């Protein structure tokens, strides 16, 4: 299987009911604390009463976390996968009434968002940017929908920086598809995951792409030795 003939959105539709559980199994729960780091940064950056878009929102965990931290924000989760959105909406209805009002989920493709230029103060995207092909269209759209001075926060898997982590990860990434398959019963999605991480720019390379798309002060922070990266930048 190559990335070319794999239908990414269909893959997420297939694994949606098992997605959260598979993440827990594959990262031993660590994905929750990495995502929390992104949410804290985004929550700190958002002006009072502002609008935040969580792109590639999946099952909605970024928005649920940010809603706890900043109940004043208007939160929109966008994703092209109807299966993932169904899970997000199910979790949404299970939550407290005061968190329901300001969260909405919409079916949107990150390559062509329906929002006007300058619609959002903050855009977040966790483990989603790698799925937007070509990357240039995703970055162009993120920049377009941000207000001038608005900020983007990207969480994404990458190539580990530390030698020991690199070695460990090289072997671990070989068994990831088996763990994902066991939980979700759909192996192609997890084969795609490891292949797409291998081919995706990480650390300073991704920062260079943000520069190229005229984001201001792009920077990165390696989490867990570079298994995961948190990027941030703002729109001029
Ligand atoms: C690995 S999940 C991440 C979900 C969630 N953000 C999280 O932190 O768990 C990747 C998400 O990217 C979405 N996706 C795939 N292609 C996309 C595109 N072209 N535009 C926006 N999102 C896309 C998938 O449907 C999926 O929900």
Coordinates of C-alpha atoms and ligand atoms in Angstrom, one line a residue:
X1 CA 0.0 0.0 0.0
X2 CA 1.3 3.4 -0.9
X3 CA 0.1 6.8 0.4
X4 CA -1.0 7.6 -3.1
X5 CA -3.8 5.1 -3.4
X6 CA -4.9 5.2 0.3
X7 CA -8.1 7.2 0.9
X8 CA -7.3 9.0 4.2
X9 CA -10.8 10.2 5.1
X10 CA -12.3 6.7 4.4
X11 CA -9.6 5.3 6.6
X12 CA -10.7 7.6 9.5
X13 CA -14.3 6.7 8.9
X14 CA -13.4 3.0 9.4
X15 CA -11.4 3.4 12.6
X16 CA -13.5 6.2 14.2
X17 CA -15.3 4.1 16.8
X18 CA -12.0 2.7 18.0
X19 CA -9.9 5.8 17.5
X20 CA -9.6 7.0 21.1
X21 CA -8.9 3.5 22.4
X22 CA -6.3 2.8 19.8
X23 CA -4.5 6.1 20.6
X24 CA -4.4 5.1 24.3
X25 CA -3.0 1.7 23.4
X26 CA -0.4 3.0 21.0
X27 CA 0.9 5.8 23.2
X28 CA 0.2 4.3 26.6
X29 CA -2.1 7.3 27.2
X30 CA 0.7 9.8 26.5
X31 CA -1.3 11.4 23.6
X32 CA -3.6 12.9 26.3
X33 CA -0.8 14.9 28.0
X34 CA 0.8 16.0 24.6
X35 CA -2.6 17.2 23.5
X36 CA -3.1 19.0 26.8
X37 CA 0.1 21.0 26.2
X38 CA -1.2 22.2 22.9
X39 CA -4.6 23.1 24.5
X40 CA -2.9 25.1 27.4
X41 CA -0.9 27.1 24.9
X42 CA -3.9 27.8 22.7
X43 CA -6.1 28.7 25.7
X44 CA -3.4 31.2 26.9
X45 CA -3.2 32.8 23.5
X46 CA -6.8 33.4 22.8
X47 CA -8.2 36.8 23.5
X48 CA -11.3 37.0 25.7
X49 CA -14.5 35.9 24.0
X50 CA -12.7 35.1 20.7
X51 CA -13.2 32.4 18.1
X52 CA -11.0 29.3 17.8
X53 CA -11.0 26.7 15.0
X54 CA -9.7 23.2 15.7
X55 CA -8.9 21.8 12.3
X56 CA -8.9 18.0 11.7
X57 CA -10.7 17.9 15.0
X58 CA -11.4 14.1 14.8
X59 CA -13.3 13.0 17.9
X60 CA -13.1 16.5 19.4
X61 CA -10.8 16.1 22.4
X62 CA -8.9 19.4 21.7
X63 CA -12.1 21.4 21.9
X64 CA -13.4 19.6 25.1
X65 CA -10.1 20.4 26.8
X66 CA -10.0 24.0 25.7
X67 CA -13.7 24.5 26.7
X68 CA -12.7 23.5 30.3
X69 CA -9.9 26.0 30.3
X70 CA -11.7 28.8 28.5
X71 CA -15.5 28.6 28.7
X72 CA -15.7 32.1 27.2
X73 CA -14.4 31.1 23.7
X74 CA -16.5 30.2 20.7
X75 CA -15.1 26.8 19.6
X76 CA -15.5 25.2 16.1
X77 CA -14.2 21.7 15.2
X78 CA -13.8 21.0 11.5
X79 CA -13.1 17.6 9.9
X80 CA -14.0 15.9 6.6
X81 CA -14.6 12.5 8.2
X82 CA -18.3 11.9 9.0
X83 CA -17.3 8.9 11.2
X84 CA -14.9 11.0 13.3
X85 CA -17.4 13.8 13.6
X86 CA -20.1 11.4 14.7
X87 CA -17.9 10.4 17.6
X88 CA -17.1 14.0 18.5
X89 CA -20.9 14.8 18.5
X90 CA -21.7 11.8 20.6
X91 CA -19.0 12.8 23.2
X92 CA -20.3 16.4 23.0
X93 CA -23.8 15.4 24.0
X94 CA -22.5 13.5 26.9
X95 CA -20.9 16.6 28.4
X96 CA -22.1 19.2 30.8
X97 CA -24.7 21.7 29.5
X98 CA -22.6 24.8 30.0
X99 CA -20.0 23.4 27.7
X100 CA -22.4 22.5 24.9
X101 CA -23.4 26.0 23.9
X102 CA -20.1 27.3 22.6
X103 CA -18.8 24.2 20.7
X104 CA -19.9 23.2 17.2
X105 CA -18.7 20.6 14.8
X106 CA -18.7 21.0 11.0
X107 CA -17.7 18.8 8.1
X108 CA -15.0 20.7 6.3
X109 CA -11.8 19.9 4.3
X110 CA -8.7 21.7 5.4
X111 CA -7.7 22.4 1.8
X112 CA -10.8 24.6 1.1
X113 CA -12.4 26.0 4.2
X114 CA -15.8 27.7 3.8
X115 CA -14.8 30.5 6.3
X116 CA -14.1 34.1 5.3
X117 CA -10.6 35.5 5.5
X118 CA -9.7 36.5 9.1
X119 CA -12.5 34.5 10.8
X120 CA -10.5 33.1 13.7
X121 CA -8.2 34.4 16.5
X122 CA -6.6 31.0 17.0
X123 CA -6.3 27.8 14.9
X124 CA -5.3 24.5 16.5
X125 CA -4.5 21.2 14.7
X126 CA -3.4 18.1 16.4
X127 CA -2.1 15.1 14.4
X128 CA -4.0 16.5 11.5
X129 CA -1.7 18.7 9.4
X130 CA 0.1 15.5 8.0
X131 CA -3.2 14.4 6.6
X132 CA -3.8 17.5 4.5
X133 CA -2.3 16.8 1.1
X134 CA -0.8 18.9 -0.3
X135 CA 0.5 20.6 2.9
X136 CA 0.7 23.9 1.0
X137 CA -3.1 24.0 0.7
X138 CA -3.6 23.4 4.4
X139 CA -1.1 26.1 5.4
X140 CA -2.5 28.5 2.9
X141 CA -6.0 28.0 4.3
X142 CA -4.9 28.2 8.0
X143 CA -3.2 31.5 7.2
X144 CA -6.2 32.8 5.3
X145 CA -8.8 32.1 8.0
X146 CA -6.7 33.6 10.8
X147 CA -7.1 37.3 11.7
X148 CA -4.0 39.4 11.5
X149 CA -2.1 38.8 14.7
X150 CA -3.9 35.5 15.2
X151 CA -2.0 32.4 16.2
X152 CA -1.7 28.8 15.0
X153 CA -0.7 25.8 17.2
X154 CA 0.2 22.5 15.5
X155 CA 0.9 19.3 17.3
X156 CA 2.3 16.5 15.1
X157 CA 4.4 13.3 15.2
X158 CA 7.9 13.7 13.8
X159 CA 11.4 12.4 13.6
X160 CA 12.9 12.0 17.1
X161 CA 16.0 14.3 17.8
X162 CA 17.6 12.3 20.6
X163 CA 19.6 9.3 19.5
X164 CA 18.2 6.9 22.1
X165 CA 14.6 7.9 21.4
X166 CA 15.3 7.6 17.6
X167 CA 16.5 4.0 18.1
X168 CA 13.6 3.1 20.3
X169 CA 11.1 4.7 17.9
X170 CA 12.5 2.9 14.9
X171 CA 11.5 -0.4 16.4
X172 CA 8.4 0.8 18.1
X173 CA 7.0 2.3 14.8
X174 CA 7.2 -1.2 13.3
X175 CA 4.8 -2.7 15.9
X176 CA 2.4 0.3 15.9
X177 CA 0.4 -0.9 13.0
X178 CA -0.2 -4.3 14.8
X179 CA -1.4 -2.5 17.9
X180 CA -3.6 -0.2 15.9
X181 CA -5.0 -3.2 13.9
X182 CA -5.8 -5.1 17.1
X183 CA -7.8 -2.4 18.6
X184 CA -9.5 -1.0 15.4
X185 CA -9.6 -4.1 13.3
X186 CA -8.4 -2.0 10.4
X187 CA -4.7 -2.2 9.7
X188 CA -4.3 0.1 6.6
X189 CA -5.0 3.2 8.7
X190 CA -2.0 2.4 11.0
X191 CA 0.3 1.4 8.1
X192 CA -0.6 4.8 6.6
X193 CA 0.2 6.5 9.9
X194 CA 3.8 5.2 10.1
X195 CA 4.4 5.9 6.4
X196 CA 3.0 9.4 6.5
X197 CA 5.1 10.3 9.6
X198 CA 8.3 9.1 7.9
X199 CA 7.7 11.3 4.9
X200 CA 6.6 14.4 6.8
X201 CA 8.8 17.4 7.7
X202 CA 9.5 17.8 11.4
X203 CA 11.3 20.2 13.7
X204 CA 13.2 22.9 11.8
X205 CA 12.0 21.6 8.4
X206 CA 8.4 22.2 9.3
X207 CA 9.3 25.6 10.7
X208 CA 10.8 26.4 7.3
X209 CA 7.5 25.6 5.7
X210 CA 5.7 28.0 8.1
X211 CA 8.3 30.7 7.1
X212 CA 7.6 30.0 3.5
X213 CA 3.9 30.6 4.0
X214 CA 4.7 33.9 5.7
X215 CA 3.8 33.0 9.2
X216 CA 5.6 35.2 11.8
X217 CA 8.0 33.9 14.4
X218 CA 7.4 30.2 13.8
X219 CA 9.0 28.0 16.4
X220 CA 8.9 24.4 17.6
X221 CA 9.3 22.5 20.8
X222 CA 10.2 18.8 20.8
X223 CA 8.1 16.8 23.2
X224 CA 9.2 13.4 24.4
X225 CA 12.6 13.7 22.6
X226 CA 11.0 14.6 19.3
X227 CA 8.4 11.8 19.0
X228 CA 5.9 14.7 18.9
X229 CA 6.4 18.4 18.1
X230 CA 4.5 21.4 19.1
X231 CA 4.7 24.3 16.6
X232 CA 3.4 27.8 16.9
X233 CA 3.4 30.9 14.7
X234 CA 1.3 33.9 14.1
X235 CA -0.1 35.7 11.1
X236 CA 1.5 39.0 10.2
Ligands
LIG1 C1 -5.1 11.5 13.6 S1 -6.7 12.3 13.5 C2 -6.5 13.6 14.7 C3 -7.8 13.9 15.4 C4 -7.7 14.9 16.5 N1 -7.2 16.2 16.1 C5 -6.8 14.3 17.7 O1 -6.0 15.1 18.2 O2 -7.0 13.1 18.0 C6 -6.5 13.1 12.0 C7 -7.8 13.8 11.5 O3 -7.5 14.5 10.2 C8 -8.6 14.5 9.5 N2 -8.4 14.8 8.1 C9 -8.0 14.0 7.0 N3 -7.9 14.7 5.9 C10 -8.2 16.0 6.2 C11 -8.2 17.2 5.5 N4 -8.0 17.2 4.2 N5 -8.6 18.3 6.1 C12 -8.8 18.3 7.4 N6 -8.8 17.2 8.2 C13 -8.5 16.1 7.6 C14 -9.2 13.0 9.7 O4 -10.5 12.9 9.3 C15 -8.9 12.8 11.1 O5 -10.0 13.1 11.9

